[in-house]
N, CA, C and O atoms as a DFTB+ gen file, in Angstrom:
692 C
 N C O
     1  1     -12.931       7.489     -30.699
     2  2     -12.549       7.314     -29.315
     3  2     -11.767       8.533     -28.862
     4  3     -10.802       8.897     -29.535
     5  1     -12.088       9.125     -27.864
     6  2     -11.146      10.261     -26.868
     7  2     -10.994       9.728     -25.815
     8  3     -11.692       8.763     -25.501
     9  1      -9.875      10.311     -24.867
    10  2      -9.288      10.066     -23.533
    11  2      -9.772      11.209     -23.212
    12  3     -10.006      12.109     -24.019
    13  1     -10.019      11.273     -21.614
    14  2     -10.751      12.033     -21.014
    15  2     -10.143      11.818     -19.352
    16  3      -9.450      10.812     -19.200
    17  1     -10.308      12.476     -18.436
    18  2     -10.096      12.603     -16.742
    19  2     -11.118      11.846     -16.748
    20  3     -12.070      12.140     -17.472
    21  1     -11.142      10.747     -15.970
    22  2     -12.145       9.741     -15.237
    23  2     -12.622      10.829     -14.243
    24  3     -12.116      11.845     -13.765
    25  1     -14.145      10.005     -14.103
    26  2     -14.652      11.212     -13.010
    27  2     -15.760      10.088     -12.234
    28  3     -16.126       9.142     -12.931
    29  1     -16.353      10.193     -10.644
    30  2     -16.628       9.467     -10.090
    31  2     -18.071       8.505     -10.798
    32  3     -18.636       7.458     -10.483
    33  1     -18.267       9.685     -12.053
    34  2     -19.164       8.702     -12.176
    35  2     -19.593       7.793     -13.448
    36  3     -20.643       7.395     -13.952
    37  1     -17.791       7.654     -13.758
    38  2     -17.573       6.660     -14.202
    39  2     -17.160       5.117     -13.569
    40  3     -16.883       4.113     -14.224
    41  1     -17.190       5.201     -12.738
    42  2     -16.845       4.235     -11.713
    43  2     -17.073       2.649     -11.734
    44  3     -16.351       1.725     -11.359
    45  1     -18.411       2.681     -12.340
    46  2     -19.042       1.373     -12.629
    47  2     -18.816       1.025     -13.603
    48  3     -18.559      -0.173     -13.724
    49  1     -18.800       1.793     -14.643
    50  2     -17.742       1.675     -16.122
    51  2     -16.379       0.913     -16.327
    52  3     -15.928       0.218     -17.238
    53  1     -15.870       1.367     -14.998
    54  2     -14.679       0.971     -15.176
    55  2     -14.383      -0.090     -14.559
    56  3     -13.594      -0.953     -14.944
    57  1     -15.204      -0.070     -13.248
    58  2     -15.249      -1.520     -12.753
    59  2     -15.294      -2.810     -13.834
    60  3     -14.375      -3.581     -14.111
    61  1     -16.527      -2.789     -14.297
    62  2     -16.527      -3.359     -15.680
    63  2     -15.534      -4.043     -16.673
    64  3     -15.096      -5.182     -16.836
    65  1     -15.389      -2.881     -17.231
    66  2     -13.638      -2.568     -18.172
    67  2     -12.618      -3.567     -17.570
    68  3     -12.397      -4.560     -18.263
    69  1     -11.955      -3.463     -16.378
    70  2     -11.521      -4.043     -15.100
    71  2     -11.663      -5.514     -15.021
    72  3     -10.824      -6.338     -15.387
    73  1     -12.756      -5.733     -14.531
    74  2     -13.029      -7.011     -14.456
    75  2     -13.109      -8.357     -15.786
    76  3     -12.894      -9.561     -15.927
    77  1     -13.598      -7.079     -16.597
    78  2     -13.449      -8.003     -18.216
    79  2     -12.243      -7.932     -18.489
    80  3     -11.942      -9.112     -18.307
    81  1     -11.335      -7.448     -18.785
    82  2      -9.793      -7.433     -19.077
    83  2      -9.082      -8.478     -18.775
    84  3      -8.442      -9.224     -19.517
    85  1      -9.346      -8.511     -16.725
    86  2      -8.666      -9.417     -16.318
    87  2      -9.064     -10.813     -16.455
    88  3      -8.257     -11.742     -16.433
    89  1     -10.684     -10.979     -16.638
    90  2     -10.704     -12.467     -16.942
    91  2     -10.718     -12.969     -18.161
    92  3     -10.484     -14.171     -18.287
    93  1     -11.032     -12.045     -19.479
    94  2     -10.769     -12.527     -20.977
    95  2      -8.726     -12.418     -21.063
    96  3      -8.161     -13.417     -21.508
    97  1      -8.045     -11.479     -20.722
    98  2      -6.921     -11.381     -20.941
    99  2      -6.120     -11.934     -20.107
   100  3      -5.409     -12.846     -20.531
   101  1      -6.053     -11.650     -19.122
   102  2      -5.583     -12.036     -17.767
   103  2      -4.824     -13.450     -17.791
   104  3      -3.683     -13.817     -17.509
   105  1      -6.330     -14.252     -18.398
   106  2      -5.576     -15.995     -18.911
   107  2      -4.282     -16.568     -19.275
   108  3      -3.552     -17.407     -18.745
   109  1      -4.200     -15.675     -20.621
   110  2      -3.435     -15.734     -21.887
   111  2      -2.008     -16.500     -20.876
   112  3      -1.345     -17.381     -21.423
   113  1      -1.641     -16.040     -19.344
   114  2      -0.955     -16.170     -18.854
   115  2      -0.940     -16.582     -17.932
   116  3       0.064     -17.147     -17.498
   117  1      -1.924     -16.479     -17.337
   118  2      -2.629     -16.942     -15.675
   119  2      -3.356     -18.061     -15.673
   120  3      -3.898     -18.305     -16.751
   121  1      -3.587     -19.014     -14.584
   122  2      -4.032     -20.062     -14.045
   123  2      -5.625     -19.231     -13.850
   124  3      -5.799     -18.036     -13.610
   125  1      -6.867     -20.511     -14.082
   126  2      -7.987     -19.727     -13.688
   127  2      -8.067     -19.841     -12.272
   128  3      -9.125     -19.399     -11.825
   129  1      -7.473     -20.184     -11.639
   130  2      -7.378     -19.831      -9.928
   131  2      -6.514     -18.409      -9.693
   132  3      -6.742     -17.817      -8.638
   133  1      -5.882     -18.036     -10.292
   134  2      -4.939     -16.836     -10.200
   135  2      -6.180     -15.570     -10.854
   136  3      -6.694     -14.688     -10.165
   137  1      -6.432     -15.811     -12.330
   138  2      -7.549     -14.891     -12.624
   139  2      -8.645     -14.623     -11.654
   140  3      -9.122     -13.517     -11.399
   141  1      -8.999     -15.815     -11.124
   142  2     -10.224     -15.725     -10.551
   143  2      -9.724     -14.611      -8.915
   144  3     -10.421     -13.750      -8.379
   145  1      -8.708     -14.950      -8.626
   146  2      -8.136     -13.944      -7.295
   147  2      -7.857     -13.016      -8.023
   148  3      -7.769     -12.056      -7.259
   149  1      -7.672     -12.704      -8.960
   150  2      -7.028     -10.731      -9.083
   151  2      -8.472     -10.252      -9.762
   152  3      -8.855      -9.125      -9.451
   153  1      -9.239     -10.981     -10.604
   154  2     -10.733     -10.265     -10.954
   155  2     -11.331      -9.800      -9.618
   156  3     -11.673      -8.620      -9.536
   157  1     -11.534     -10.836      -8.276
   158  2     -12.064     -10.835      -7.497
   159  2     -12.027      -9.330      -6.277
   160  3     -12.850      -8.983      -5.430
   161  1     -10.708      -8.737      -6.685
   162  2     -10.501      -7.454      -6.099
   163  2     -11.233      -6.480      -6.953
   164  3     -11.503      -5.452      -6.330
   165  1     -11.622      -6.489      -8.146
   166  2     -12.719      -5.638      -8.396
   167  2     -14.136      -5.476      -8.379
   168  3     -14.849      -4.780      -9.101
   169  1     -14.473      -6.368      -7.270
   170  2     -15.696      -6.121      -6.804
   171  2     -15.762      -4.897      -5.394
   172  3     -16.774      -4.242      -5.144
   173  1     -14.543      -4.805      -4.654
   174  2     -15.065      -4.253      -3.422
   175  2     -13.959      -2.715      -3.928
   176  3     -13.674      -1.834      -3.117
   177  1     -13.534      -2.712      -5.269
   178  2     -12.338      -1.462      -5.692
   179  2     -13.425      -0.526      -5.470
   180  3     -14.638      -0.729      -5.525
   181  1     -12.681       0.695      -5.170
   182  2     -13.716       2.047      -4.735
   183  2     -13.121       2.647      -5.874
   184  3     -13.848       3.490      -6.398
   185  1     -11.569       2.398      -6.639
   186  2     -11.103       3.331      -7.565
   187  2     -11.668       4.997      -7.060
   188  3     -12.285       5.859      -7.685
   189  1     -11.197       4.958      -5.819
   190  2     -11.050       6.462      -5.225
   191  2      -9.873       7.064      -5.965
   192  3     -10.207       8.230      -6.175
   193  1      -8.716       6.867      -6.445
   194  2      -7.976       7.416      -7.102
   195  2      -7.874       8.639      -7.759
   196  3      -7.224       9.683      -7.815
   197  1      -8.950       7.944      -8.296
   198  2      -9.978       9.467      -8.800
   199  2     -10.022      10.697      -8.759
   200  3      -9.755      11.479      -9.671
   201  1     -10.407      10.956      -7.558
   202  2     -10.585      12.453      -7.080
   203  2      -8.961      12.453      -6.627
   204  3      -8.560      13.612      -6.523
   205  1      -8.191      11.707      -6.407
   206  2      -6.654      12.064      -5.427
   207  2      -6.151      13.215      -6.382
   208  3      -6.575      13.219      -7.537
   209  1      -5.412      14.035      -6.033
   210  2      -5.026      15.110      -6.677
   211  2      -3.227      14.946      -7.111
   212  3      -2.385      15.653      -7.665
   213  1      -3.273      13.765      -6.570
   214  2      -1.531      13.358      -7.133
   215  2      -1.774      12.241      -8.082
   216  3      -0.849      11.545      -8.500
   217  1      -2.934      12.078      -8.400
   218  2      -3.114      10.478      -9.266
   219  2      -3.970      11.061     -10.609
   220  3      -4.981      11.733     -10.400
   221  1      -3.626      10.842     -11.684
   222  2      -4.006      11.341     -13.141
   223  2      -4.867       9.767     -13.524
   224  3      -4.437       8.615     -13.595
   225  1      -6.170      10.315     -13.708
   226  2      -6.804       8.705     -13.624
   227  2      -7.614       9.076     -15.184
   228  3      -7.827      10.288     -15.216
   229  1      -8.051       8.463     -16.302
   230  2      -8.492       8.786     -17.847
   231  2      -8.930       7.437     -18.239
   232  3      -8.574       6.272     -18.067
   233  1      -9.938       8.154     -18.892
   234  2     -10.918       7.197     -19.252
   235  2     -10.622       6.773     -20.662
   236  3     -10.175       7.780     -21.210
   237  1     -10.653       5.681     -21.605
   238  2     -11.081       6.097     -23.169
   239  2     -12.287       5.615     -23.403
   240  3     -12.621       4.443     -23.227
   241  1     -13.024       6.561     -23.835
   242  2     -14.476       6.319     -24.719
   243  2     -14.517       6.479     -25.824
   244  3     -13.649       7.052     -26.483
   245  1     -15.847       5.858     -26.368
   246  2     -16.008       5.523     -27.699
   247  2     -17.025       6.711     -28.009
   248  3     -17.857       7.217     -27.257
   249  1     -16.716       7.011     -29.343
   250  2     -17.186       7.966     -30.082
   251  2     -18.488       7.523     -31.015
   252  3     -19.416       8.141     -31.538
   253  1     -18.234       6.668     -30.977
   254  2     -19.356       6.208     -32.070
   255  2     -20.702       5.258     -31.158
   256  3     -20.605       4.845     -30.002
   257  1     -21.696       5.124     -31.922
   258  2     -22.775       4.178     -31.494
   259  2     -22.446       2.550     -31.465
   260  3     -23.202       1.942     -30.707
   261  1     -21.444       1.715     -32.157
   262  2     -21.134       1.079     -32.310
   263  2     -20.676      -0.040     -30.789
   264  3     -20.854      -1.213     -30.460
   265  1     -20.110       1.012     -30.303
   266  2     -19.203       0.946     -29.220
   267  2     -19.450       2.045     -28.292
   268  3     -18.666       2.983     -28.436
   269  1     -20.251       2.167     -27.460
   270  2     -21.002       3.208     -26.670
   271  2     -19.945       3.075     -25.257
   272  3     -19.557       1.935     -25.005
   273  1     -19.731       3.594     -24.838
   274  2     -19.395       3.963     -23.353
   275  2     -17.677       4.069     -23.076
   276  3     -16.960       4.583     -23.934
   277  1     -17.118       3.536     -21.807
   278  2     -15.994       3.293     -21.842
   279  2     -15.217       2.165     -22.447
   280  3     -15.951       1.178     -22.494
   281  1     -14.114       1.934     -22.891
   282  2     -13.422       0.928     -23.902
   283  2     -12.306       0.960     -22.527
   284  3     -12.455      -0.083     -21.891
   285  1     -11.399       1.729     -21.996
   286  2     -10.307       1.807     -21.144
   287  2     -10.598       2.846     -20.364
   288  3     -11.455       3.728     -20.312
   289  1      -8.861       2.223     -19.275
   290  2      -9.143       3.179     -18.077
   291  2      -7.340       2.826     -17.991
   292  3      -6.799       1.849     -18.510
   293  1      -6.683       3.867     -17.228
   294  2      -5.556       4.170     -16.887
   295  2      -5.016       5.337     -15.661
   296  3      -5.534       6.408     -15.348
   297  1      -4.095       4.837     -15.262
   298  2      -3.914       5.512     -13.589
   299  2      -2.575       5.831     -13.555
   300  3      -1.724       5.011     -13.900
   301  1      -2.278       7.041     -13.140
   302  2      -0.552       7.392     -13.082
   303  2      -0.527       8.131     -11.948
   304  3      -1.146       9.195     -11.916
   305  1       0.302       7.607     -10.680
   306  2       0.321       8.456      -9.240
   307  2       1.859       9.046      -9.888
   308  3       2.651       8.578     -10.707
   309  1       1.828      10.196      -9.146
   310  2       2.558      11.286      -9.760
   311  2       3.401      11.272      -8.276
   312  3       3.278      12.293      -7.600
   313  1       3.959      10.550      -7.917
   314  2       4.785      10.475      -6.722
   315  2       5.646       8.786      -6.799
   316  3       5.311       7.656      -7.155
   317  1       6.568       9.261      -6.388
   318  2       7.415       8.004      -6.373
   319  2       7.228       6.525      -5.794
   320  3       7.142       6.264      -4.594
   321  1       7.197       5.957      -6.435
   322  2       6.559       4.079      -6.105
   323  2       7.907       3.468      -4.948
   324  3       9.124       3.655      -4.919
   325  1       7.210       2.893      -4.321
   326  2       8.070       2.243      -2.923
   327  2       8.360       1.141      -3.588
   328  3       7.866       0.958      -4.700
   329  1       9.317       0.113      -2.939
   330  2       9.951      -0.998      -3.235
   331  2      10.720      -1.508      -4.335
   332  3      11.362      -2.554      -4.428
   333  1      10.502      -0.415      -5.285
   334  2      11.413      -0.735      -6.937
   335  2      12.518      -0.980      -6.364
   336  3      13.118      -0.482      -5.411
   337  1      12.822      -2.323      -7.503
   338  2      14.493      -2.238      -7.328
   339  2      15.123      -1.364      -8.262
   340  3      16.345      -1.256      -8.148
   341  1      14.437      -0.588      -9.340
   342  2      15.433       0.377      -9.687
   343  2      13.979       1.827      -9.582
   344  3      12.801       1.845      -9.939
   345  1      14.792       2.735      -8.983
   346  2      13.934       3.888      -8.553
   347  2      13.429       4.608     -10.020
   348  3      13.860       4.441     -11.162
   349  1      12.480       5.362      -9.572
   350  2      11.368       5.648     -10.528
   351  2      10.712       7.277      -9.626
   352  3      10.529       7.433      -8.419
   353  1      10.520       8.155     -10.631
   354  2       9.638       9.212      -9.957
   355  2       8.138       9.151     -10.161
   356  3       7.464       9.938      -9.495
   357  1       7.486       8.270     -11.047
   358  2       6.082       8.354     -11.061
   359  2       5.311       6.918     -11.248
   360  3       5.890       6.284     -12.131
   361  1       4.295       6.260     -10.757
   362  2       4.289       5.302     -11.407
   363  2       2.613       4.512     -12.478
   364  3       1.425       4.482     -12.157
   365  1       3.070       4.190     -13.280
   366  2       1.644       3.995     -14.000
   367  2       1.128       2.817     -13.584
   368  3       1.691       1.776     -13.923
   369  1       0.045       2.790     -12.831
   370  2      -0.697       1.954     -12.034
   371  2      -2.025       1.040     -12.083
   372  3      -2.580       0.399     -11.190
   373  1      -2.416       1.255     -13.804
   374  2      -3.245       0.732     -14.406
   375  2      -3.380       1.054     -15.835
   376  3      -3.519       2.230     -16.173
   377  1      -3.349       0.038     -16.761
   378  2      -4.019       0.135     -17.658
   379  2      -4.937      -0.761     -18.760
   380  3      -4.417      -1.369     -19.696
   381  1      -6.064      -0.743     -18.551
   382  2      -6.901      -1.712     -18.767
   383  2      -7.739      -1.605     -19.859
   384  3      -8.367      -0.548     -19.930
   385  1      -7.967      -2.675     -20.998
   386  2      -8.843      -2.194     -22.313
   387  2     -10.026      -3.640     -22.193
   388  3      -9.781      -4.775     -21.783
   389  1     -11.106      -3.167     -22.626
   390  2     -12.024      -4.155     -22.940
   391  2     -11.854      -4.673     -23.742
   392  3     -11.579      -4.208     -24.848
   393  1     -11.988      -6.084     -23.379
   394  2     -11.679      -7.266     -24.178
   395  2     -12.163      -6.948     -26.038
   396  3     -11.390      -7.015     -26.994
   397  1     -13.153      -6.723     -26.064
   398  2     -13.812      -6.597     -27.515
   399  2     -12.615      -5.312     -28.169
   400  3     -12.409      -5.407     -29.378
   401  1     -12.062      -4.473     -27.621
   402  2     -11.073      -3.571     -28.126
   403  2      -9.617      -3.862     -28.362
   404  3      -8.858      -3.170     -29.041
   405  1      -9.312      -4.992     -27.706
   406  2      -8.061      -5.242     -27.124
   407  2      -7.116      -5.182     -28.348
   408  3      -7.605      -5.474     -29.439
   409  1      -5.677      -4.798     -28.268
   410  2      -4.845      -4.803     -29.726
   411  2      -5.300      -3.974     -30.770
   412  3      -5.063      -4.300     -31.933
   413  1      -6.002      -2.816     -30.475
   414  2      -6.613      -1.626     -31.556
   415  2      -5.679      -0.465     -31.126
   416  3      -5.488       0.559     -31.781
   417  1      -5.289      -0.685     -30.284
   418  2      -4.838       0.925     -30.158
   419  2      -4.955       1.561     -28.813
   420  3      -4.048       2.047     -28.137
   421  1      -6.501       1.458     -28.485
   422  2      -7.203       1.901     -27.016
   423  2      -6.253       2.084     -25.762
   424  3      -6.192       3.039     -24.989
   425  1      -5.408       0.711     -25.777
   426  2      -4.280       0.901     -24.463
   427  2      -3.182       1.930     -24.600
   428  3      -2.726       2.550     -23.639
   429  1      -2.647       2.126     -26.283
   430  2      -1.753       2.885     -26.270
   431  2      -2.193       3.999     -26.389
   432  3      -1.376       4.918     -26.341
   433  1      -3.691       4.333     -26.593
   434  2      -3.836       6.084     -26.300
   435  2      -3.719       6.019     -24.957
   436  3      -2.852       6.720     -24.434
   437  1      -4.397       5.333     -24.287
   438  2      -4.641       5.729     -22.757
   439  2      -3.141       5.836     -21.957
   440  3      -2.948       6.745     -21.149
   441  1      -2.042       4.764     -22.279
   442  2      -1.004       4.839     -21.973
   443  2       0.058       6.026     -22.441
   444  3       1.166       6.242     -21.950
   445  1      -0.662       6.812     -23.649
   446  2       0.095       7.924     -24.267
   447  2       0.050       9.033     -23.315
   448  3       0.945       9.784     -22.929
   449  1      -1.508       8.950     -22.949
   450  2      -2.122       9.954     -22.464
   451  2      -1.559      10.359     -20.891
   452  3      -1.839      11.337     -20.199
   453  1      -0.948       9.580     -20.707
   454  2      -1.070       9.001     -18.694
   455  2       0.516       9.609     -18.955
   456  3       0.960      10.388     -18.111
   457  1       1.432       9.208     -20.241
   458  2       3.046       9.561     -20.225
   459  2       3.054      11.059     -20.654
   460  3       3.946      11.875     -20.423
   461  1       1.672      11.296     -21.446
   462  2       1.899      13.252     -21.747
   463  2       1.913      13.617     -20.253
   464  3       2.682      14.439     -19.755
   465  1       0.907      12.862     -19.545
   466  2       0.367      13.806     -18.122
   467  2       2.004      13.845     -17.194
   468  3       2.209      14.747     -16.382
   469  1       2.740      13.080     -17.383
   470  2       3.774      12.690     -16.541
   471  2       4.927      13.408     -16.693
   472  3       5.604      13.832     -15.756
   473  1       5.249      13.607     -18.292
   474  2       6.286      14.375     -18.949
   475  2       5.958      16.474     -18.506
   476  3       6.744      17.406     -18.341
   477  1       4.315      16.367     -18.473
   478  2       4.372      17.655     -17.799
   479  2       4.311      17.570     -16.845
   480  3       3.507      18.460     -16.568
   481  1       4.708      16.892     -15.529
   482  2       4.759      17.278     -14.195
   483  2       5.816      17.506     -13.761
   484  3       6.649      16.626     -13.976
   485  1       6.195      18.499     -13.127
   486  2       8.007      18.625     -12.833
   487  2       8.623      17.508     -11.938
   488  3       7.992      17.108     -10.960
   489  1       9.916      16.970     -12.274
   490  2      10.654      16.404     -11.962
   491  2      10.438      14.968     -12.197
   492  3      11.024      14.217     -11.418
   493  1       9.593      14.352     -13.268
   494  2       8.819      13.330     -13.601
   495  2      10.099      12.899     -14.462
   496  3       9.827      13.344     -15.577
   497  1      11.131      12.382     -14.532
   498  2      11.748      11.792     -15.867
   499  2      11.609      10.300     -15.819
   500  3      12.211       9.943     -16.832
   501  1      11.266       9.483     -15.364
   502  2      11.165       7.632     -15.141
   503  2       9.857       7.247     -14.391
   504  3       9.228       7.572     -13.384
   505  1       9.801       6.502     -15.287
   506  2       7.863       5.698     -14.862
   507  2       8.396       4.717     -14.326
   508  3       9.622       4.654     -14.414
   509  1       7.796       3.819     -13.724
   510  2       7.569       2.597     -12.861
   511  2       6.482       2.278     -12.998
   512  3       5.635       3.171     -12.994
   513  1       6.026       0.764     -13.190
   514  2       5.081      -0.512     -13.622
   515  2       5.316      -1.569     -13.269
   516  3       6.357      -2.213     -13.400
   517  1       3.813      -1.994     -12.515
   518  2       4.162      -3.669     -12.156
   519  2       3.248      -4.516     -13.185
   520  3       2.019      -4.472     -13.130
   521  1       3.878      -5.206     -14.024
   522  2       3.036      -5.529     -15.020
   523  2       2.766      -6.933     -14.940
   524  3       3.604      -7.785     -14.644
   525  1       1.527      -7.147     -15.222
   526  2       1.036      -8.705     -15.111
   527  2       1.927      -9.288     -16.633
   528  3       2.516      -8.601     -17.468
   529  1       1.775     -10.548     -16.589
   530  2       2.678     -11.621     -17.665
   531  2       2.332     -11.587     -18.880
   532  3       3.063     -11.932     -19.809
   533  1       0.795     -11.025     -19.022
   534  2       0.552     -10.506     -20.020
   535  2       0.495      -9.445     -20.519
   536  3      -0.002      -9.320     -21.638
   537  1       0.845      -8.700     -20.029
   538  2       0.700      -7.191     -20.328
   539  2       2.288      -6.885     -20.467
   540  3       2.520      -5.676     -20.462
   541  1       3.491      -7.760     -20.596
   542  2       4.653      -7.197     -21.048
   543  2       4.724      -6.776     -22.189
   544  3       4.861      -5.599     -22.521
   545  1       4.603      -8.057     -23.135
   546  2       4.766      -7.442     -24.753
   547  2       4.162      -6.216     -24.789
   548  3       4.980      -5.466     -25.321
   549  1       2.792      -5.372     -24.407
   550  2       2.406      -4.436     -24.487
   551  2       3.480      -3.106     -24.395
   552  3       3.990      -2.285     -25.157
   553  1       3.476      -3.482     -22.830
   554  2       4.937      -2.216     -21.946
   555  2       6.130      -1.979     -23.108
   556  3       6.569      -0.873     -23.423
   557  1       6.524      -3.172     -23.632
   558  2       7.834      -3.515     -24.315
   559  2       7.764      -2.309     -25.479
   560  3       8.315      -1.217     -25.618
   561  1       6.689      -3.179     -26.316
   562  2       6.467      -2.366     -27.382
   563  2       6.575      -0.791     -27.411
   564  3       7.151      -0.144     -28.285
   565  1       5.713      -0.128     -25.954
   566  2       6.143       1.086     -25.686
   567  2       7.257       1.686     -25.081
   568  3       6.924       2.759     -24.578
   569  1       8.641       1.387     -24.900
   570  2       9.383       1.636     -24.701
   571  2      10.397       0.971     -23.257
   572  3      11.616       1.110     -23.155
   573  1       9.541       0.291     -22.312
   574  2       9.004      -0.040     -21.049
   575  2      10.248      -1.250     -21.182
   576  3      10.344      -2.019     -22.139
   577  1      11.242      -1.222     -19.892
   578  2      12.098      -2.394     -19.952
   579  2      12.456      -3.095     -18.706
   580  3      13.155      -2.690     -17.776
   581  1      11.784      -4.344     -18.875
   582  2      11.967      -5.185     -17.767
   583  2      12.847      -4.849     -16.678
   584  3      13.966      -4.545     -17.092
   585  1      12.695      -4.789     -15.142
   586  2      14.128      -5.013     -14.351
   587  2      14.019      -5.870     -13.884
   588  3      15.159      -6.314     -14.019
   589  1      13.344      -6.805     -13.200
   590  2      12.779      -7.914     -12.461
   591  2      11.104      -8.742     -12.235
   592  3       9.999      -8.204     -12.299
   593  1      11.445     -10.230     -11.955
   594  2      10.212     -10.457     -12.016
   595  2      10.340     -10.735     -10.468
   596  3      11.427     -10.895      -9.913
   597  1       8.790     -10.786      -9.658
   598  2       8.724     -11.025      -8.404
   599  2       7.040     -11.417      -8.389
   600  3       6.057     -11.032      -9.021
   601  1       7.282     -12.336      -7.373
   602  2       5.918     -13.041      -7.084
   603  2       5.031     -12.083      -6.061
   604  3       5.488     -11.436      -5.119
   605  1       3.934     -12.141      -6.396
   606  2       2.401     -10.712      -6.062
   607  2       1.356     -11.458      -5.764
   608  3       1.031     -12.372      -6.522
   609  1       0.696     -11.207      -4.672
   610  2      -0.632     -12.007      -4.288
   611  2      -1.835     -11.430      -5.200
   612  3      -2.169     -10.260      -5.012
   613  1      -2.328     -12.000      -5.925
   614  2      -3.543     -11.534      -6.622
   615  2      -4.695     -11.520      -5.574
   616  3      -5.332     -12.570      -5.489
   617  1      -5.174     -10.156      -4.501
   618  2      -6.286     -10.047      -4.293
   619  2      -6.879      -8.719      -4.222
   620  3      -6.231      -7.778      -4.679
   621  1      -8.111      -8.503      -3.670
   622  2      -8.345      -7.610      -3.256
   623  2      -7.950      -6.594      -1.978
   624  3      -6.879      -5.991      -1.908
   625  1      -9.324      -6.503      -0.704
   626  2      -8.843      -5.694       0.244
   627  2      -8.699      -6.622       1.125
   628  3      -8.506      -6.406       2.321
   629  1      -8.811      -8.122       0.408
   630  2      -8.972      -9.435       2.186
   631  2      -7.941     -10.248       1.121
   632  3      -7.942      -9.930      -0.068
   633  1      -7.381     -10.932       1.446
   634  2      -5.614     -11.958       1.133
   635  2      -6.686     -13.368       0.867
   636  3      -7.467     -14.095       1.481
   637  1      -5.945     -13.103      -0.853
   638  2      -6.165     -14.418      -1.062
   639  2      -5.445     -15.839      -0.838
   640  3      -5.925     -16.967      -0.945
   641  1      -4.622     -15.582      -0.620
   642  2      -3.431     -17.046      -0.437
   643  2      -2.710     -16.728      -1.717
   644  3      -1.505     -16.975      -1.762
   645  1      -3.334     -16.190      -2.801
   646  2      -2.918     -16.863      -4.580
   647  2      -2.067     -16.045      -5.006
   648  3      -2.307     -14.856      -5.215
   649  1      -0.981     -16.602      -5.177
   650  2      -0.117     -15.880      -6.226
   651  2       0.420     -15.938      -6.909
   652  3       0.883     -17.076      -6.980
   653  1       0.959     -14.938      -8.097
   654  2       1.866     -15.388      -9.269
   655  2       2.862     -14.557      -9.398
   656  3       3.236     -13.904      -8.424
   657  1       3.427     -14.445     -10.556
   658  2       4.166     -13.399     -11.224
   659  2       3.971     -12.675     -11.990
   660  3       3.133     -12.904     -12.862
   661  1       4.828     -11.287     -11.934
   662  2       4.649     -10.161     -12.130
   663  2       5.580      -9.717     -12.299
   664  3       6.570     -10.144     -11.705
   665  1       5.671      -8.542     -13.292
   666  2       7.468      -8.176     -14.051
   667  2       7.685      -6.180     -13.973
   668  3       7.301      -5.292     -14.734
   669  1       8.291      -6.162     -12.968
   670  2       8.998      -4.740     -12.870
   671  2       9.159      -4.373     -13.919
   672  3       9.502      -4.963     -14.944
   673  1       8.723      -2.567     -13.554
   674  2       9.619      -2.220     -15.549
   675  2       9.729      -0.862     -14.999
   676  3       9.341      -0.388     -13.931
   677  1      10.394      -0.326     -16.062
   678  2      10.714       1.294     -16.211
   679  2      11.040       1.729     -17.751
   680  3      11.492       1.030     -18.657
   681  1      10.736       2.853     -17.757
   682  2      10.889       3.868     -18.648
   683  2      11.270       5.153     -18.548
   684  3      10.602       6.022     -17.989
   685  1      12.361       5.322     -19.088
   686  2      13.267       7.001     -19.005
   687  2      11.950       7.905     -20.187
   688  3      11.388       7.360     -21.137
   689  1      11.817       8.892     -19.877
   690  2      10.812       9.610     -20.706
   691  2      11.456      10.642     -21.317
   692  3      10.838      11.397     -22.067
């Protein structure tokens, strides 16, 4: 497996990646009415991010035949996140592994990869993350420490009604 710059035409790949994550993992913590609203925003995602030139977007693929294509995807806007209650200069804005990979490793390259990109950008010292309920122990493990939890509508680009919780974090780098 290597990490790589996502490029547009990985797109459907990742959609994919995306959508499987959130409804095999997503659970572990979520109501299937809650999964079913936050999967549901990755049908109409353009993941334009992409090309943005302030947003570091990386793919991980698989190296082998075994496991052909993309495994993860990860997003770091390189500009300061609005509404934290404790301020942050960059923030990591996705990171997603296919279910069949999940707990190998895959998230923490991609998440390694997204904190090298961050540590070289000037004036980058603190990440910011809004992390779903399952994806704390993950954050934790990497250094990542709770500040608050706050309730988040799981949808896409049209309002679902549905929402849950979701746990602020940061990391000094």
């Amino acid at each position: 497996m290597h990490v790589r710059e996502a490029t547009e035409s990985d797109v459907e790949a990742i959609r994919s990646v995306h959508a499987a994550a959130i409804r095999e993992l997503g659970r572990e913590t979520y109501s299937a009415e809650q999964v079913a609203a936050w999967a549901a925003g990755c049908e109409t995602a353009e993941y334009e991010d992409i090309s943005h030139e302030d947003c570091c977007f990386v793919v991980a693929e698989a190296e082998d035949e075994e496991r052909p294509g993309i495994l993860a995807f990860g997003s770091l806007w390189l500009t300061p996140p609005e509404g934290y209650e404790r301020p942050a200069d960059a923030e990591v804005t996705a990171v997603y592994v296919d279910p069949s990979v999940a707990r190998e490793g895959v998230g923490s390259a991609v998440l390694a990869a997204l904190e090298d990109r961050a540590r070289e950008t000037a004036g980058v010292e603190t990440l910011g993350l809004t992390a779903s309920t399952n994806a704390v122990p993950f954050y934790e493990a990497h250094g990542y420490e709770s500040v608050r939890e706050r309730t988040h509508e799981f949808s896409g680009h049209e309002s679902t009604g549905v929402e849950g919780v979701v746990v602020e974090m940061v990391k000094t780098l």
